[in-house]
PDB file of C-alpha atoms and ligand atoms in Angstrom:
ATOM      1  CA  UNK A 178      99.640 102.010  93.593  1.00 89.00           C
ATOM      2  CA  UNK A 179      99.301 102.644  97.315  1.00 94.00           C
ATOM      3  CA  UNK A 180      96.717 101.289  99.701  1.00 95.00           C
ATOM      4  CA  UNK A 181      95.614 101.829 103.293  1.00 97.00           C
ATOM      5  CA  UNK A 182      94.417  99.066 105.570  1.00 97.00           C
ATOM      6  CA  UNK A 183      93.573  99.417 109.241  1.00 97.00           C
ATOM      7  CA  UNK A 184      92.083  97.745 112.286  1.00 98.00           C
ATOM      8  CA  UNK A 185      90.127 100.017 114.601  1.00 98.00           C
ATOM      9  CA  UNK A 186      87.895  98.897 117.459  1.00 97.00           C
ATOM     10  CA  UNK A 187      86.682 102.329 118.514  1.00 97.00           C
ATOM     11  CA  UNK A 188      87.119 104.491 115.415  1.00 98.00           C
ATOM     12  CA  UNK A 189      90.263 106.454 116.348  1.00 98.00           C
ATOM     13  CA  UNK A 190      92.605 104.726 113.932  1.00 98.00           C
ATOM     14  CA  UNK A 191      89.830 104.648 111.348  1.00 98.00           C
ATOM     15  CA  UNK A 192      89.845 108.476 111.405  1.00 98.00           C
ATOM     16  CA  UNK A 193      93.599 108.488 110.830  1.00 98.00           C
ATOM     17  CA  UNK A 194      93.179 105.946 108.028  1.00 98.00           C
ATOM     18  CA  UNK A 195      90.848 108.317 106.178  1.00 98.00           C
ATOM     19  CA  UNK A 196      93.356 111.175 106.520  1.00 98.00           C
ATOM     20  CA  UNK A 197      96.269 108.949 105.447  1.00 98.00           C
ATOM     21  CA  UNK A 198      94.265 107.768 102.413  1.00 98.00           C
ATOM     22  CA  UNK A 199      93.478 111.361 101.476  1.00 98.00           C
ATOM     23  CA  UNK A 200      97.171 112.317 101.672  1.00 97.00           C
ATOM     24  CA  UNK A 201      98.280 109.239  99.743  1.00 97.00           C
ATOM     25  CA  UNK A 202      95.536 109.618  97.121  1.00 95.00           C
ATOM     26  CA  UNK A 203      94.157 106.128  97.627  1.00 94.00           C
ATOM     27  CA  UNK A 204      91.441 104.207  99.425  1.00 93.00           C
ATOM     28  CA  UNK A 205      91.303 102.928 103.015  1.00 96.00           C
ATOM     29  CA  UNK A 206      89.973  99.473 103.856  1.00 95.00           C
ATOM     30  CA  UNK A 207      89.286  97.793 107.150  1.00 96.00           C
ATOM     31  CA  UNK A 208      91.437  94.632 107.472  1.00 95.00           C
ATOM     32  CA  UNK A 209      88.250  92.594 107.360  1.00 89.00           C
ATOM     33  CA  UNK A 210      87.482  93.811 103.841  1.00 84.00           C
ATOM     34  CA  UNK A 211      91.023  94.093 102.484  1.00 66.00           C
ATOM     35  CA  UNK A 212      91.187  90.798 100.603  1.00 65.00           C
ATOM     36  CA  UNK A 213      92.785  92.045  97.415  1.00 79.00           C
ATOM     37  CA  UNK A 214      96.362  93.172  98.071  1.00 90.00           C
ATOM     38  CA  UNK A 215      98.345  92.863  94.864  1.00 90.00           C
ATOM     39  CA  UNK A 216     101.062  94.962  93.285  1.00 92.00           C
ATOM     40  CA  UNK A 217     100.958  97.536  96.079  1.00 94.00           C
ATOM     41  CA  UNK A 218     103.924  99.922  96.311  1.00 94.00           C
ATOM     42  CA  UNK A 219     103.326 101.338  99.761  1.00 96.00           C
ATOM     43  CA  UNK A 220     100.840  99.628 102.020  1.00 96.00           C
ATOM     44  CA  UNK A 221      99.938 101.935 104.908  1.00 98.00           C
ATOM     45  CA  UNK A 222      99.043  99.722 107.866  1.00 98.00           C
ATOM     46  CA  UNK A 223      97.034 101.252 110.711  1.00 98.00           C
ATOM     47  CA  UNK A 224      96.689  99.714 114.128  1.00 98.00           C
ATOM     48  CA  UNK A 225      96.180 100.665 117.749  1.00 97.00           C
ATOM     49  CA  UNK A 226      97.486  99.119 120.933  1.00 98.00           C
ATOM     50  CA  UNK A 227      95.220  96.980 123.118  1.00 98.00           C
ATOM     51  CA  UNK A 228      96.752  95.512 126.289  1.00 97.00           C
ATOM     52  CA  UNK A 229     100.161  96.116 124.774  1.00 97.00           C
ATOM     53  CA  UNK A 230      99.426  94.472 121.411  1.00 98.00           C
ATOM     54  CA  UNK A 231      97.911  95.061 118.001  1.00 98.00           C
ATOM     55  CA  UNK A 232      94.402  93.752 117.332  1.00 98.00           C
ATOM     56  CA  UNK A 233      94.259  90.037 116.466  1.00 97.00           C
ATOM     57  CA  UNK A 234      92.499  90.726 113.129  1.00 97.00           C
ATOM     58  CA  UNK A 235      95.445  92.892 112.058  1.00 97.00           C
ATOM     59  CA  UNK A 236      97.929  90.268 113.224  1.00 98.00           C
ATOM     60  CA  UNK A 237      96.118  87.591 111.184  1.00 96.00           C
ATOM     61  CA  UNK A 238      96.162  89.827 108.114  1.00 96.00           C
ATOM     62  CA  UNK A 239      99.903  90.477 108.511  1.00 97.00           C
ATOM     63  CA  UNK A 240     100.616  86.799 109.138  1.00 97.00           C
ATOM     64  CA  UNK A 241      99.146  86.020 105.704  1.00 94.00           C
ATOM     65  CA  UNK A 242     100.855  88.857 103.827  1.00 95.00           C
ATOM     66  CA  UNK A 243     103.750  87.906 101.541  1.00 96.00           C
ATOM     67  CA  UNK A 244     106.619  89.862  99.995  1.00 96.00           C
ATOM     68  CA  UNK A 245     105.180  89.329  96.500  1.00 95.00           C
ATOM     69  CA  UNK A 246     102.105  91.446  97.371  1.00 95.00           C
ATOM     70  CA  UNK A 247     103.747  94.668  98.560  1.00 96.00           C
ATOM     71  CA  UNK A 248     106.911  96.658  98.092  1.00 95.00           C
ATOM     72  CA  UNK A 249     107.008  98.261 101.517  1.00 95.00           C
ATOM     73  CA  UNK A 250     104.967  98.989 104.622  1.00 98.00           C
ATOM     74  CA  UNK A 251     104.390 102.254 106.461  1.00 98.00           C
ATOM     75  CA  UNK A 252     102.772 101.978 109.878  1.00 98.00           C
ATOM     76  CA  UNK A 253     100.380 104.450 111.505  1.00 98.00           C
ATOM     77  CA  UNK A 254      98.166 104.345 114.546  1.00 98.00           C
ATOM     78  CA  UNK A 255      96.895 105.656 117.841  1.00 98.00           C
ATOM     79  CA  UNK A 256      97.286 104.612 121.467  1.00 98.00           C
ATOM     80  CA  UNK A 257      96.532 106.029 124.880  1.00 97.00           C
ATOM     81  CA  UNK A 258     100.209 105.910 125.789  1.00 96.00           C
ATOM     82  CA  UNK A 259     103.467 106.032 123.893  1.00 94.00           C
ATOM     83  CA  UNK A 260     103.623 102.542 122.437  1.00 96.00           C
ATOM     84  CA  UNK A 261     103.064 102.164 118.709  1.00 97.00           C
ATOM     85  CA  UNK A 262     102.336  99.171 116.488  1.00 98.00           C
ATOM     86  CA  UNK A 263     105.633  99.569 114.625  1.00 98.00           C
ATOM     87  CA  UNK A 264     107.756  97.111 116.623  1.00 98.00           C
ATOM     88  CA  UNK A 265     105.169  94.323 116.468  1.00 98.00           C
ATOM     89  CA  UNK A 266     104.523  94.857 112.752  1.00 98.00           C
ATOM     90  CA  UNK A 267     108.280  94.658 112.105  1.00 98.00           C
ATOM     91  CA  UNK A 268     108.548  91.461 114.133  1.00 98.00           C
ATOM     92  CA  UNK A 269     105.856  89.847 111.980  1.00 98.00           C
ATOM     93  CA  UNK A 270     106.898  91.105 108.544  1.00 98.00           C
ATOM     94  CA  UNK A 271     110.665  91.496 108.490  1.00 97.00           C
ATOM     95  CA  UNK A 272     111.394  87.754 108.802  1.00 98.00           C
ATOM     96  CA  UNK A 273     109.320  87.341 105.599  1.00 97.00           C
ATOM     97  CA  UNK A 274     111.504  89.852 103.762  1.00 97.00           C
ATOM     98  CA  UNK A 275     108.877  92.612 103.761  1.00 97.00           C
ATOM     99  CA  UNK A 276     110.384  96.052 104.267  1.00 97.00           C
ATOM    100  CA  UNK A 277     108.815  98.099 107.069  1.00 98.00           C
ATOM    101  CA  UNK A 278     109.713 101.795 107.101  1.00 97.00           C
ATOM    102  CA  UNK A 279     111.128 103.310 110.277  1.00 96.00           C
ATOM    103  CA  UNK A 280     109.099 106.385 109.432  1.00 95.00           C
ATOM    104  CA  UNK A 281     105.691 105.903 111.046  1.00 97.00           C
ATOM    105  CA  UNK A 282     102.816 108.160 112.057  1.00 98.00           C
ATOM    106  CA  UNK A 283     101.656 107.884 115.651  1.00 98.00           C
ATOM    107  CA  UNK A 284      99.368 110.068 117.736  1.00 97.00           C
ATOM    108  CA  UNK A 285      97.346 109.868 120.930  1.00 98.00           C
ATOM    109  CA  UNK A 286      93.951 108.229 120.794  1.00 98.00           C
ATOM    110  CA  UNK A 287      91.138 108.849 123.265  1.00 97.00           C
ATOM    111  CA  UNK A 288      90.676 106.133 125.876  1.00 97.00           C
ATOM    112  CA  UNK A 289      88.247 106.427 128.803  1.00 95.00           C
ATOM    113  CA  UNK A 290      88.990 109.907 130.244  1.00 94.00           C
ATOM    114  CA  UNK A 291      92.408 110.235 128.618  1.00 96.00           C
ATOM    115  CA  UNK A 292      93.223 112.137 125.426  1.00 96.00           C
ATOM    116  CA  UNK A 293      89.722 113.482 124.872  1.00 96.00           C
ATOM    117  CA  UNK A 294      89.036 114.431 121.275  1.00 97.00           C
ATOM    118  CA  UNK A 295      92.161 112.746 119.914  1.00 97.00           C
ATOM    119  CA  UNK A 296      92.902 112.280 117.161  1.00 98.00           C
ATOM    120  CA  UNK A 297      91.869 115.906 116.628  1.00 98.00           C
ATOM    121  CA  UNK A 298      91.831 118.064 113.507  1.00 98.00           C
ATOM    122  CA  UNK A 299      95.513 118.878 113.884  1.00 98.00           C
ATOM    123  CA  UNK A 300      96.435 115.197 114.213  1.00 98.00           C
ATOM    124  CA  UNK A 301      94.447 114.435 111.070  1.00 98.00           C
ATOM    125  CA  UNK A 302      96.128 117.258 109.192  1.00 98.00           C
ATOM    126  CA  UNK A 303      99.563 115.964 110.213  1.00 98.00           C
ATOM    127  CA  UNK A 304      98.593 112.422 109.185  1.00 98.00           C
ATOM    128  CA  UNK A 305      97.483 113.639 105.776  1.00 98.00           C
ATOM    129  CA  UNK A 306     100.729 115.611 105.286  1.00 98.00           C
ATOM    130  CA  UNK A 307     102.788 112.618 106.407  1.00 97.00           C
ATOM    131  CA  UNK A 308     101.099 110.338 103.861  1.00 97.00           C
ATOM    132  CA  UNK A 309     101.441 112.904 101.101  1.00 97.00           C
ATOM    133  CA  UNK A 310     105.176 113.196 101.726  1.00 96.00           C
ATOM    134  CA  UNK A 311     105.648 109.425 101.845  1.00 94.00           C
ATOM    135  CA  UNK A 312     103.667 108.805  98.676  1.00 90.00           C
ATOM    136  CA  UNK A 313     105.482 111.561  96.784  1.00 88.00           C
ATOM    137  CA  UNK A 314     108.755 109.914  97.854  1.00 80.00           C
ATOM    138  CA  UNK A 315     107.622 106.453  96.770  1.00 61.00           C
ATOM    139  CA  UNK A 316     106.457 107.782  93.404  1.00 49.00           C
ATOM    140  CA  UNK A 317     109.885 109.321  92.803  1.00 49.00           C
ATOM    141  CA  UNK A 318     111.602 106.092  93.756  1.00 45.00           C
ATOM    142  CA  UNK A 319     109.742 104.070  91.107  1.00 43.00           C
TER     143      UNK A 319
HETATM  144  C1  LIG B 560      90.733  97.030 125.613  1.00 52.72           C
HETATM  145  C2  LIG B 560      91.686  98.167 125.406  1.00 52.72           C
HETATM  146  C3  LIG B 560      93.016  98.029 125.805  1.00 52.72           C
HETATM  147  C4  LIG B 560      93.923  99.092 125.591  1.00 52.72           C
HETATM  148  N1  LIG B 560      95.237  98.924 125.956  1.00 52.72           N
HETATM  149  C5  LIG B 560      96.124  99.928 125.704  1.00 52.72           C
HETATM  150  C6  LIG B 560      97.512  99.758 125.998  1.00 52.72           C
HETATM  151  O1  LIG B 560      97.968  98.725 126.453  1.00 52.72           O
HETATM  152  N2  LIG B 560      98.350 100.804 125.742  1.00 52.72           N
HETATM  153  C7  LIG B 560      97.901 101.985 125.206  1.00 52.72           C
HETATM  154  O2  LIG B 560      98.703 102.886 125.002  1.00 52.72           O
HETATM  155  N3  LIG B 560      96.600 102.165 124.914  1.00 52.72           N
HETATM  156  C8  LIG B 560      95.695 101.163 125.138  1.00 52.72           C
HETATM  157  N4  LIG B 560      94.381 101.315 124.807  1.00 52.72           N
HETATM  158  C9  LIG B 560      93.954 102.586 124.202  1.00 52.72           C
HETATM  159  C10 LIG B 560      93.833 102.480 122.692  1.00 52.72           C
HETATM  160  O3  LIG B 560      95.062 102.122 122.076  1.00 52.72           O
HETATM  161  C11 LIG B 560      93.369 103.833 122.132  1.00 52.72           C
HETATM  162  O4  LIG B 560      92.119 104.159 122.694  1.00 52.72           O
HETATM  163  C12 LIG B 560      93.292 103.791 120.624  1.00 52.72           C
HETATM  164  O5  LIG B 560      93.127 105.108 120.133  1.00 52.72           O
HETATM  165  C13 LIG B 560      92.113 102.933 120.158  1.00 52.72           C
HETATM  166  O6  LIG B 560      92.034 102.981 118.770  1.00 52.72           O
HETATM  167  P1  LIG B 560      90.713 102.588 117.979  1.00 52.72           P
HETATM  168  O7  LIG B 560      89.639 103.575 118.390  1.00 52.72           O
HETATM  169  O8  LIG B 560      91.106 102.723 116.554  1.00 52.72           O
HETATM  170  O9  LIG B 560      90.372 101.182 118.376  1.00 52.72           O
HETATM  171  C14 LIG B 560      93.471 100.302 125.008  1.00 52.72           C
HETATM  172  C15 LIG B 560      92.127 100.417 124.613  1.00 52.72           C
HETATM  173  C16 LIG B 560      91.239  99.389 124.800  1.00 52.72           C
HETATM  174  C17 LIG B 560      89.807  99.538 124.342  1.00 52.72           C
END
């Protein structure tokens, strides 16, 4: 079973989360309502960058996550610039023995006057295809 969780202050990463969930054939939950993580094969974790970091609600969620709850993590997200959440998520989870895939989905997210309309339809299509490919791979690996 796969699952999608995300933190999104302005809705950009929430849009990606819906596309990722569609591609992976599962549901997307905001971190605030994602209490029940058990027996998850691939947990897709969505987060944006705010002042160089992931949102504190996502960090708290990841701090509590243990290796017995998930098999591996795939990160996705948006940002105004080029930084993604991947490095920070790895720093939190890898010391706990939770595998974080180097394959991640990242695209531009609108911020003030930058990146208007992003993620756009094409971004969402790519996110959906990315998740479909990943989940097909994880199904084969079982
Ligand atoms: C308070 C704040 C700080 C931000 N800081 C950064 C930053 O340091 N680097 C960056 O690339 N984008 C930054 N952004 C842009 C967001 O990462 C971008 O708008 C993202 O798509 C927001 O996702 P969300 O709508 O899911 O919250 C910032 C946005 C906000 C609101």
